[in-house]
XYZ file of C-alpha atoms in Angstrom:
527
model
C 49.734 67.101 88.485
C 46.762 69.247 87.876
C 43.456 67.576 87.996
C 43.015 68.873 84.019
C 46.380 67.975 82.955
C 45.171 64.195 84.929
C 42.163 64.359 82.721
C 43.920 65.332 79.602
C 46.358 62.474 79.641
C 43.606 60.011 80.135
C 41.654 60.536 77.269
C 43.937 60.483 75.069
C 43.437 57.676 72.256
C 46.608 56.517 73.181
C 48.258 57.575 75.772
C 51.971 56.552 76.807
C 53.322 58.626 79.430
C 51.033 56.568 81.723
C 49.366 57.833 84.517
C 49.526 56.990 88.249
C 46.817 55.999 90.217
C 47.191 57.910 92.793
C 49.308 60.976 94.456
C 50.255 57.932 96.427
C 51.964 56.262 93.688
C 54.268 58.389 92.802
C 56.703 56.869 95.287
C 59.253 54.973 94.047
C 59.008 51.444 93.366
C 62.370 50.527 94.494
C 60.856 49.368 97.882
C 58.197 47.193 96.682
C 58.645 43.455 96.445
C 55.379 43.206 94.721
C 54.895 43.761 91.021
C 53.639 47.076 89.389
C 49.762 46.696 89.571
C 48.259 48.112 85.811
C 45.021 48.347 84.491
C 44.511 49.319 80.568
C 40.947 49.479 78.604
C 41.222 48.682 74.924
C 38.451 49.900 72.488
C 39.472 47.650 69.546
C 36.726 49.211 67.285
C 37.503 52.886 67.346
C 40.630 52.887 65.029
C 42.264 55.549 64.345
C 45.418 56.880 62.424
C 47.263 54.678 60.391
C 50.745 53.728 61.027
C 52.990 54.419 57.947
C 55.481 51.976 57.449
C 58.386 54.369 57.090
C 58.591 55.420 60.309
C 60.443 52.096 60.852
C 63.196 53.580 58.496
C 66.789 53.400 58.882
C 69.628 55.270 58.435
C 73.122 54.848 56.473
C 75.642 57.111 56.696
C 79.662 56.850 55.345
C 81.175 56.035 58.895
C 83.514 53.972 59.750
C 82.212 50.411 58.396
C 78.884 51.792 58.573
C 79.021 50.748 54.485
C 82.621 49.218 53.743
C 82.782 46.266 55.666
C 78.790 46.756 57.040
C 76.960 46.358 54.131
C 79.545 46.471 51.075
C 82.861 43.824 50.217
C 83.008 44.121 46.544
C 82.373 41.551 44.735
C 85.926 40.124 45.316
C 85.449 40.069 49.094
C 86.486 35.943 50.408
C 82.889 37.308 52.468
C 79.910 35.768 50.741
C 78.161 38.575 48.763
C 76.279 39.314 45.942
C 77.261 41.462 43.532
C 79.487 43.015 46.446
C 77.142 43.296 49.234
C 77.400 41.323 51.825
C 74.619 38.253 50.970
C 74.050 37.944 55.664
C 73.380 41.914 56.092
C 71.047 41.960 52.604
C 68.973 38.812 54.313
C 68.946 39.861 57.761
C 67.923 43.556 56.871
C 64.886 41.313 53.925
C 63.612 39.577 57.106
C 62.754 43.341 58.792
C 60.450 44.687 55.990
C 63.197 47.663 55.855
C 60.772 50.422 54.344
C 62.855 52.736 53.724
C 66.680 53.726 53.735
C 67.929 57.574 54.489
C 71.683 57.872 52.487
C 74.774 59.686 51.765
C 73.807 61.915 55.314
C 73.926 62.953 58.038
C 76.518 65.742 58.190
C 78.777 63.521 55.250
C 75.354 64.499 52.744
C 76.432 68.222 52.443
C 80.345 67.347 51.920
C 78.920 64.546 49.183
C 79.487 65.185 45.426
C 77.842 62.513 43.585
C 79.838 62.624 40.772
C 82.617 61.137 42.423
C 80.312 57.502 43.203
C 79.641 57.378 39.740
C 80.610 55.351 36.640
C 83.217 52.410 36.051
C 84.463 52.145 39.846
C 88.534 51.769 38.963
C 87.852 54.907 37.622
C 86.332 56.970 40.887
C 88.769 59.366 43.022
C 89.533 58.777 46.190
C 88.405 61.454 48.456
C 88.573 62.170 52.579
C 85.795 61.529 55.467
C 86.787 64.398 56.682
C 83.480 64.783 58.940
C 84.294 61.380 60.413
C 87.966 60.053 61.306
C 90.063 61.087 58.156
C 89.630 58.508 56.485
C 89.684 57.652 52.665
C 86.976 56.412 50.763
C 87.639 55.116 47.537
C 83.635 55.700 46.093
C 83.191 52.645 45.268
C 79.924 52.763 46.795
C 78.276 55.508 44.956
C 74.182 56.177 43.916
C 74.095 52.994 41.327
C 75.383 51.164 44.771
C 73.181 52.807 46.969
C 70.267 52.277 45.217
C 70.846 48.366 44.201
C 70.725 47.847 48.018
C 67.654 49.181 48.824
C 66.016 47.291 46.138
C 67.752 44.203 47.253
C 66.767 44.268 50.894
C 63.051 45.948 49.266
C 63.325 49.304 50.686
C 62.801 52.846 49.350
C 65.796 55.111 48.904
C 65.387 58.083 50.387
C 68.820 60.400 49.619
C 69.561 63.983 50.671
C 71.310 66.669 48.852
C 73.742 68.573 49.572
C 73.291 72.324 50.618
C 76.318 73.385 52.175
C 78.628 72.925 49.921
C 77.433 72.588 45.814
C 75.184 74.621 44.359
C 71.644 74.311 42.885
C 72.759 73.112 39.453
C 75.018 70.012 41.557
C 71.609 68.337 42.591
C 69.804 69.429 39.224
C 72.534 67.405 37.396
C 71.970 64.138 40.023
C 68.503 64.129 39.765
C 68.619 64.262 36.121
C 70.879 61.312 36.388
C 69.337 59.654 38.338
C 65.649 60.305 36.757
C 65.454 61.437 33.709
C 63.650 59.813 30.635
C 65.345 62.401 28.112
C 68.347 61.880 25.804
C 70.464 64.562 27.789
C 73.869 64.155 28.601
C 73.367 62.861 32.572
C 70.282 60.561 31.647
C 72.732 59.188 28.918
C 75.347 58.982 31.195
C 72.949 56.467 33.400
C 72.479 54.171 31.074
C 76.446 54.165 30.611
C 76.674 53.105 33.817
C 74.172 50.098 33.105
C 71.206 51.779 34.239
C 68.673 51.772 30.741
C 65.508 52.218 32.845
C 65.452 55.636 35.522
C 65.367 55.217 38.929
C 62.235 56.378 41.633
C 62.949 58.145 44.645
C 60.210 58.508 46.328
C 61.654 61.342 49.364
C 64.157 63.896 48.543
C 66.288 65.406 51.666
C 66.983 69.061 50.501
C 70.337 69.459 53.065
C 70.399 67.584 56.369
C 71.802 69.159 59.177
C 71.684 73.019 58.056
C 72.212 74.495 61.763
C 75.269 72.789 62.250
C 77.230 70.378 60.062
C 75.052 71.312 56.931
C 76.377 75.196 57.516
C 75.660 76.556 60.587
C 72.721 79.182 59.283
C 69.936 80.862 60.646
C 66.099 79.405 60.624
C 65.675 82.067 58.371
C 68.404 82.004 55.778
C 67.668 78.037 55.862
C 64.257 78.621 54.838
C 65.504 80.708 52.515
C 67.898 78.297 50.935
C 65.382 75.634 51.227
C 62.969 77.730 48.840
C 65.972 78.266 46.419
C 66.897 74.587 46.020
C 63.307 73.058 46.291
C 62.535 75.357 43.186
C 64.822 73.220 41.044
C 63.954 70.032 41.662
C 62.739 68.470 38.782
C 62.676 64.675 38.323
C 61.657 62.929 35.114
C 58.333 60.479 34.441
C 55.222 60.691 35.654
C 56.914 59.994 39.391
C 55.789 62.299 42.514
C 59.159 63.386 44.882
C 57.994 63.936 48.532
C 59.968 67.064 49.553
C 62.069 66.596 53.577
C 62.419 69.925 54.298
C 65.441 70.438 56.828
C 64.183 70.589 60.704
C 65.388 71.342 64.095
C 67.487 69.723 66.668
C 65.324 68.811 69.248
C 63.926 71.544 71.361
C 64.345 74.342 68.564
C 61.111 74.683 68.421
C 61.977 78.642 66.560
C 63.567 76.813 63.765
C 60.310 74.926 63.561
C 58.022 78.259 63.246
C 60.259 79.687 60.796
C 60.694 77.043 58.711
C 57.066 76.273 58.711
C 55.711 80.000 58.245
C 58.492 81.132 55.260
C 58.117 77.576 53.922
C 55.161 75.322 54.484
C 53.935 75.377 51.093
C 56.861 74.010 49.146
C 57.575 70.961 51.596
C 55.610 67.034 52.142
C 57.777 66.586 55.607
C 60.146 68.564 57.829
C 63.133 66.891 59.593
C 63.456 66.607 63.368
C 66.815 65.180 64.637
C 67.138 63.840 68.676
C 69.123 61.814 69.984
C 68.870 59.673 73.510
C 72.243 60.967 75.320
C 72.989 60.103 79.036
C 76.143 62.325 80.322
C 78.125 62.386 83.260
C 78.339 65.898 83.711
C 80.295 66.600 79.564
C 81.247 63.124 79.590
C 79.933 60.139 76.588
C 78.794 57.680 78.870
C 79.354 53.512 78.568
C 76.931 51.653 76.041
C 77.618 48.793 78.487
C 78.721 49.782 81.655
C 76.271 51.508 83.889
C 73.752 51.255 86.949
C 70.126 51.263 87.361
C 70.739 55.070 87.960
C 72.159 55.586 84.282
C 69.120 53.183 82.669
C 66.645 55.196 83.792
C 68.776 58.429 83.012
C 68.717 57.162 79.413
C 65.025 55.751 79.066
C 63.730 59.314 80.294
C 65.605 61.282 78.047
C 63.912 58.270 75.377
C 61.008 59.621 76.140
C 61.459 63.158 75.671
C 61.017 61.977 72.351
C 57.086 62.423 73.341
C 57.391 65.746 74.547
C 59.104 66.871 71.478
C 56.934 65.760 68.898
C 54.252 67.325 71.229
C 55.624 70.077 70.726
C 56.283 70.245 67.412
C 53.001 69.315 66.221
C 51.238 71.983 67.914
C 53.826 74.722 66.058
C 53.226 72.816 62.546
C 49.326 73.237 63.703
C 49.504 76.367 63.409
C 50.534 76.585 59.343
C 49.353 73.273 58.264
C 46.418 72.231 60.308
C 45.109 69.378 58.060
C 48.462 67.890 58.639
C 49.182 67.524 55.123
C 53.431 68.008 55.963
C 55.016 65.078 58.176
C 57.105 65.541 61.063
C 60.044 63.183 59.853
C 62.131 61.798 62.540
C 64.714 61.074 60.371
C 67.798 60.477 62.321
C 66.702 59.110 66.604
C 68.695 56.225 68.516
C 71.506 56.206 71.377
C 74.431 57.895 71.532
C 77.591 56.219 73.722
C 80.878 56.316 74.547
C 82.703 54.508 71.188
C 83.692 51.096 71.937
C 87.193 51.259 73.726
C 90.004 50.389 71.594
C 87.760 51.736 68.583
C 88.424 54.569 66.533
C 86.042 56.771 68.300
C 85.151 58.795 65.047
C 83.703 55.752 64.006
C 80.833 55.969 66.301
C 81.129 52.218 66.674
C 78.953 51.059 70.459
C 77.628 47.359 71.332
C 73.663 47.584 72.330
C 72.329 46.329 75.167
C 69.539 45.518 76.289
C 68.451 49.223 76.933
C 68.917 49.737 73.325
C 65.823 47.571 73.014
C 64.567 49.351 75.508
C 65.073 52.681 73.620
C 63.566 51.486 71.134
C 60.696 49.893 71.598
C 59.757 53.295 74.161
C 60.363 55.745 70.748
C 58.350 53.154 68.281
C 55.585 53.114 70.692
C 55.697 57.377 70.973
C 55.795 57.082 67.097
C 52.682 54.935 66.526
C 51.015 57.328 69.170
C 51.440 60.353 66.787
C 50.749 58.240 63.228
C 48.874 61.471 62.498
C 51.734 63.421 62.107
C 54.458 60.972 62.795
C 55.024 59.037 59.015
C 58.685 58.928 58.683
C 61.757 58.173 60.924
C 64.995 56.347 60.688
C 66.971 55.625 63.565
C 71.073 55.871 62.923
C 72.423 53.632 62.318
C 71.831 50.591 60.337
C 75.097 48.800 60.518
C 77.691 49.232 63.391
C 77.449 52.700 64.097
C 75.656 54.188 66.619
C 72.380 52.296 67.429
C 72.465 49.731 65.009
C 70.760 46.829 64.221
C 73.910 44.465 62.595
C 77.034 44.156 63.658
C 80.122 43.326 61.856
C 83.609 41.497 62.234
C 84.928 40.917 59.088
C 83.185 37.798 57.776
C 81.338 37.687 61.423
C 78.191 38.715 62.041
C 75.630 39.437 64.832
C 72.239 41.078 65.367
C 71.549 43.358 67.897
C 68.639 43.785 70.635
C 67.482 46.443 68.751
C 67.224 44.644 65.637
C 64.361 42.086 67.347
C 62.552 44.885 68.557
C 62.159 46.155 64.627
C 61.019 42.710 63.555
C 58.841 42.183 66.741
C 56.695 45.268 65.409
C 56.346 44.382 61.851
C 52.523 43.812 62.602
C 52.453 47.797 63.356
C 53.640 48.568 59.521
C 50.493 50.015 57.804
C 48.032 48.984 60.855
C 45.141 51.298 62.674
C 46.492 52.823 65.554
C 43.752 52.008 69.033
C 42.965 53.613 71.955
C 44.186 52.250 74.670
C 44.049 53.823 78.168
C 46.557 53.168 80.343
C 47.302 53.939 84.326
C 50.701 52.863 85.766
C 52.176 53.477 89.300
C 55.936 55.220 87.907
C 58.971 53.285 88.375
C 61.489 55.755 90.020
C 65.206 56.151 91.292
C 66.645 58.931 93.228
C 64.287 62.285 91.290
C 63.924 60.310 87.797
C 60.341 58.756 87.298
C 59.026 57.176 84.573
C 55.979 54.999 84.031
C 56.617 52.031 84.930
C 54.844 50.565 81.890
C 54.543 51.907 78.468
C 51.983 50.264 75.917
C 50.299 51.426 72.302
C 47.391 48.889 70.214
C 46.661 48.513 66.640
C 44.556 46.687 64.030
C 46.910 45.281 62.259
C 45.739 44.827 58.644
C 45.989 40.382 58.570
C 43.077 41.518 61.236
C 44.546 40.450 64.014
C 44.925 42.915 67.314
C 48.321 43.878 68.705
C 49.595 45.316 71.729
C 52.697 46.033 72.231
C 54.363 46.829 75.801
C 57.092 47.887 77.617
C 58.167 47.099 81.234
C 60.489 49.870 81.993
C 61.527 48.449 85.601
C 64.869 46.295 85.477
C 64.188 44.926 89.187
C 60.309 44.459 89.337
C 57.547 42.707 87.111
C 54.242 44.007 86.614
C 50.435 42.502 86.733
C 48.261 44.291 84.083
C 44.649 43.851 84.275
C 43.277 44.852 80.376
C 39.673 45.158 80.172
C 38.157 44.524 76.614
C 34.963 44.022 75.207
C 32.801 41.255 76.122
C 33.387 38.205 73.004
C 35.762 40.445 71.766
C 38.956 37.904 71.217
C 38.912 34.613 72.165
C 43.128 33.530 71.886
C 46.108 35.575 72.982
C 49.810 34.678 71.859
C 52.680 36.750 72.173
C 57.034 37.503 71.801
C 59.273 38.610 74.633
C 62.162 40.323 74.531
C 64.218 40.061 77.541
C 67.779 38.940 79.547
C 69.078 38.708 82.959
C 70.704 41.750 83.178
C 70.527 45.362 81.875
C 73.412 45.135 80.174
C 72.571 41.234 78.690
C 74.147 41.941 74.716
C 74.615 39.514 72.128
C 78.267 39.406 70.279
C 80.005 37.389 68.151
C 81.328 34.521 70.550
C 77.655 34.565 72.350
C 74.765 35.807 70.180
C 71.703 34.905 71.634
C 71.376 36.006 75.060
C 69.025 38.608 74.099
C 66.711 37.650 71.440
C 62.701 37.561 71.366
C 61.215 34.043 72.804
C 57.562 32.502 72.941
C 55.335 34.678 75.487
C 52.903 32.662 78.166
C 52.080 35.537 80.282
C 48.782 36.236 78.966
C 45.344 34.471 80.172
C 41.779 35.706 79.082
C 38.646 35.637 81.347
C 35.455 36.786 80.722
C 35.792 39.938 79.555
C 39.578 40.403 81.229
C 42.920 39.934 79.523
C 45.649 38.962 82.566
C 49.513 39.894 81.590
C 52.388 39.152 84.099
C 55.536 40.450 82.384
C 58.934 40.137 83.653
C 60.661 43.032 84.442
C 63.131 44.846 81.877
C 60.462 43.670 79.395
C 59.513 44.116 75.816
C 55.992 42.210 74.748
C 54.274 42.130 71.644
C 51.027 40.570 71.712
C 48.405 39.021 69.350
C 44.918 38.518 69.844
C 42.421 36.659 67.809
């Protein structure tokens, strides 16, 4: 590593890819018996960018039991429900303070005709879900149901319109149906369907993955399509709707460059999609059966999000130096082989401590880039990919990922604090990652919070944090860890991976000493 690069990494306000103490520290920690020695310096009087609560957003698509059975069961179901919505799921999501939910997709959005999901449910047509398994959708969960669900869990709706298979007029009529205050036919139809007042739609995604399932478009063509549809967006009343342009697939930096160059003045945000997918050649890996080499491979791929955001942000800075346009990572998360015995098109996978670590690392990366990343949506909310919640008929279990989001609640609306981190690497073979990753914020409640992740699954970490004299007097915290890398919550054993009180931090003068166990995520509160 060049010295100039080392200095750059040390002087950023919050450095996630923590630097080694010296070149000799780059050796594998696997042979070391002692905990990693980590130092940090916190500057609590220098708050920076605000952490937009929307980076903790969710995503729900018509895949498998993600909606039907996971969120919606119908009012006549034996499963306890509120007007058709699962009571247990609604209550669990309300406890997370979910800021926004993206719907109806995903790839499904660019085949979806919103008119199939309005009006009396008994008269709605059955359509085929050709994207995800060719199953039937009776469209019982449509626009009204989604917006009601968002309201029930206290979240803002983020709706994606069909650009791939419907003309602009379809979008125009949908927005008129949802938001118009007039006496037009579509507004009157909304009233006839039981909603007198127009809905508020804060976020509108115009198309989804236009480079793929949304139309296999080139970036130049996609930018023109976006501009065309954007020209027809009109909403009722005085509400402001933020427009999210369809962005890049992972490291397709050319896509971002073209979209920003041709359409920057027509957007409030541009999306980025990136999934953490460890592979054995072309084969997807198991969600629950993995070794330490796969563990570190997964975490290193999750940390690549930092590089993606830096490079896409640098391109955006050329066309938007004031950072008016947000980088919205509206699809992210782990993607493993589907649960054995399940329909592979349903994307159902178990959720382990490894998923929790990916969530913690990724959210810390978003916090580190809070000046540009202002919305994100994990894929997905229930029963699909890296879900918050798993259900099976009347049973429900909260996943390790759910608890990471719950531990991060104090970060919503907080201000980023400079936290310099010096950590050795944790290595397996040729793959290395920082042993410890961390961020700090000043919460809206006046407390200071530090989120720490120890990525090493076999060794603890001794952390020394330098603080201003007399800045803090009390420490409290919670920890999420488990006996094994693959520990998980099941319907029969739902509490294997669950936050507990953390007592491994102590204050002495200007120094806070923290002992973290291996493979752990800790949230500290300083008073």
